[in-house]
Amino acid sequence: MSENFFIRKVAVLGAGVMGAQIAAHLCNANVETLLFELPAKEGDPNGNVSRALEGLKKLEPSPLASPAKLTFIQPANYEQHLEQLRGCDLVIEAIAERMDWKSDLYRKVAPFLGKHAIFASNTSGLSINQLADAFPEALRHRFCGIHFFNPPRYMHLVELIPCKGTDTALLDQLESFLVSTLGKGVVRAQDTPNFIANRIGVFSMLATKHHAQAYGIGFDTVDALTGRYLGRPKSATFRTLDVVGLDVFAHVVNTMRENLTEDPWHRHFELPSWFNYLVDQGSLGQKTKRGIYQKIGKEIHVLDLHTKEYRLSDAKVDDGVKDILRERDWAKKLAGLRSNPHPQAQFLWAVFRDVFHYCALHLEAIADNARDFDFAVRWGFGWDNGPFEIWQAAGWQQVAGWIAADIAAGKAMAATPLPAWVTDPARLAVHGMQGSYAPAGNTYQARSALPVYRRQIYPDRLLGEVALYGETVFETDEVRLWHSGDNIAILSFKSKMHTVNNEVLDGILRAVDEAEAHFSALILWQTEPPFSAGANLLQLMQGAQEPAPDEGMFGKFKQAASRVKYTIAGGGGLGEIVNAATGNVPKVEAVVAKFQQASQRLKYAQVPTIAAVDGLALGGGCEFSIHCTRIVATLESYIGLVEVGVGLLPAGGGCKEMAQRAAQEAQRFANDNRIDVFPYLRRYFQNIAMGEVAKSAEMAREMGYLRQSDRIVLNRFELLHIAKEEAKALNATAYRPPLHQRQIAVAGRTGIATLQAAMINMLEGNFISEHDYNIGCRVAETLCGGDVEAGSLVDEQWLLDLERRNFMELLSTFKTQDRIEHMLKHGKPLRN
């Protein structure tokens, strides 16, 4: 019988930027973690680690899922605490990229490693086999490379690199830990300089720099061309350099220049004079507040190559090129760029051509197959599609012919011909049903068969792969109810950003009915994030415009709706929706009541309901979630009741549910049967009145949106599997819905007065506006149960009626109408 493998405790050696953040993410995953550094020369020997941990608090976005996680990182130093390494199952070295320093550290710590410990070097490009030479020969089977991408909490990619002697079973165990416990996408890389993602990502930047200079295109225009138009991050090319740090980029390029002397593109592994000028000036990018770009006030300035001064950024993309870039079909997009004579189009085609050329020539040496190659670039650099995916989508043989023609004409950055496997006339694709192409064996490799991947029912897909989402139960324009043969119904929204409208509400009500009649559970799960950005504000306005005889209070809505021609989720929006798709627009209040009905049906369904949350769950999306039997949320779930941002309050049961949770907490800790709800209600009031959004699922638990019984998942591709398992566990205990709570203790008029007093101080101090105060008073009234004695007992319907009345009265005010209109026009809240 094989032994179970557990990583109970991890040590991170090196408390620099990466080491400290790796330690933080291990704690995000509830892994006991030691963080080592050199002892401080004065004071507390652990002073260097303590300073590094303090530095984590200042980083944005935060490496910590909750500030409380910081206390779980145990500081250590190499003089006093090496004995503690014996209890660690995994040791990750993350010191500076110096072969000699790393080697010295290995020799120092090796005698203290546990019998079965895995030792991994977090290096971005040094040779794993050379590093292994400094490791005791008897331990080399437990040594490998592990390359986290910065920032470790948010970047999905981890490259795993074996040395010649690494135990294969050990790598499999480590991969399983990284995938499921830390939530990562793991790619096995060959031991070549900079591995896969950095090798290709950095070459892409070098090619972009080269052709930008050749075509005379400025930094800001390059970024306008190479960002979202190409399915890449908004930071595009040169802004990304500023984020990464010019000094860090220089180090990676130097590694390529020193170690890839036989590379046909070697002469391009140089940094231009302007780059060295900036580094010499200490202008290293975002961390020094100046690099290729500089923010002056609210304006973005960019370096002018001719004057070496910063000028106001004024990037302009040619209209004809813009039309080509808006084309979704890669075949038409690349053909359009290649044939268009405008320098911007020729620049883009040249970059694509040379990146494709580079990838084709080096695939065999640096990756096991084309799939690992594409995922490494996608997960490590944030591209929507990898190079081979784009090439295949554009027509493999067509693009190969264009590249070969440009090489022959001397237009490419290197003269080396394409490999024979690329130009084989029979080759139409590198990704297919049988797997992805692996040049080393001239075969197609299937995805990994490790058991951990069975937890990914729908893993990340390559371009062109079709996910078959089960058998349809019913489908409308807005929702689809389906199942995959296991008696669990799944409801997925089809609206943009999975916003909620009247048809979605109808779909939820129908789905609960279907689940009760034919299934054992109902899961709300979206095939792509977000879970739900709330209500569609334009529909709210259009629904509200049904006129009274004299147009009444909604006349202003009509004017706004006529000016705004598009739909936008209002920053996560509301839980209150109106159907504007038909001529018979229902009254807003009736739809608010329907929303409340849908929430209550989710809560009291005869089968378990599970909200599988990933990404945004705002406004109505949050309200759906908190009414389900369980929430299963990815760590990167951002949950909140944000209706105050558009001058409203939660009225889909959100206020009611928070008031009820406060009462339950008060009941649990009550003394002598005296229930004081207010201390427990205060945090819920603050969350709603300030429109606060949890910046992680852990924070959502601390804010009360997630209960202790709800689950947090690190890998988003495991979300549906775990939601199903949760449903099965609930049914295994003969699930019954909760009983209707008919006696909810409320804070009453005393609680309202206390909250109003605090808000008056904020109003007088100009921290909030009069309308903010008005909204806050209505939130207070709703949460406190209205004008009743403190400690009074009310039922859920009482609280739902308060929600609905206050929502409608706020909607009638011109200032709320202005806030909704501003959100529609500008996508951000108005403070009036």
XYZ file of C-alpha atoms in Angstrom, residues 478 493-502 504-505 508 526 529-540 567-578 595 613-625 638-643 646 650 693 823:
63
model
C -30.865 34.638 -20.713
C -26.564 32.804 -17.055
C -26.055 33.945 -20.660
C -26.336 37.736 -20.197
C -23.333 40.046 -20.539
C -21.283 40.005 -17.314
C -24.063 37.656 -16.117
C -26.127 40.643 -15.113
C -29.629 40.007 -13.883
C -32.857 41.002 -15.588
C -36.483 39.955 -15.436
C -33.041 35.751 -15.375
C -35.397 35.958 -12.404
C -34.176 31.042 -11.478
C -21.136 30.278 -14.844
C -16.364 34.447 -14.659
C -17.793 36.637 -13.286
C -20.523 35.024 -11.223
C -22.698 38.132 -11.611
C -21.955 41.846 -11.823
C -25.440 42.641 -10.531
C -28.268 44.365 -12.358
C -28.420 45.852 -15.808
C -28.952 49.529 -15.008
C -30.278 50.495 -18.411
C -33.071 47.981 -18.016
C -33.836 49.424 -14.612
C -25.969 48.435 -21.628
C -23.498 48.437 -18.805
C -23.389 46.623 -15.504
C -23.363 49.459 -13.029
C -20.143 48.705 -11.257
C -21.690 45.488 -10.079
C -25.068 47.110 -9.773
C -28.210 46.153 -8.011
C -30.285 43.239 -7.011
C -33.415 44.823 -8.502
C -34.172 44.386 -12.162
C -36.793 45.268 -14.702
C -36.378 39.234 -7.031
C -18.873 31.912 -7.144
C -15.845 33.042 -9.141
C -14.895 36.669 -9.697
C -17.467 39.409 -9.140
C -20.586 38.652 -7.122
C -21.941 42.151 -6.625
C -25.344 43.541 -5.792
C -27.909 41.029 -6.994
C -25.191 38.438 -7.582
C -24.262 38.692 -3.909
C -27.920 38.464 -2.876
C -28.425 35.250 -4.847
C -25.309 33.766 -3.232
C -15.048 39.805 -4.943
C -18.359 39.888 -3.115
C -20.428 42.826 -1.886
C -23.736 44.653 -1.708
C -22.852 47.793 -3.654
C -26.251 49.315 -4.441
C -26.112 54.210 -7.550
C -30.180 46.056 -1.549
C -16.544 44.831 -1.536
C -23.078 55.214 -13.920
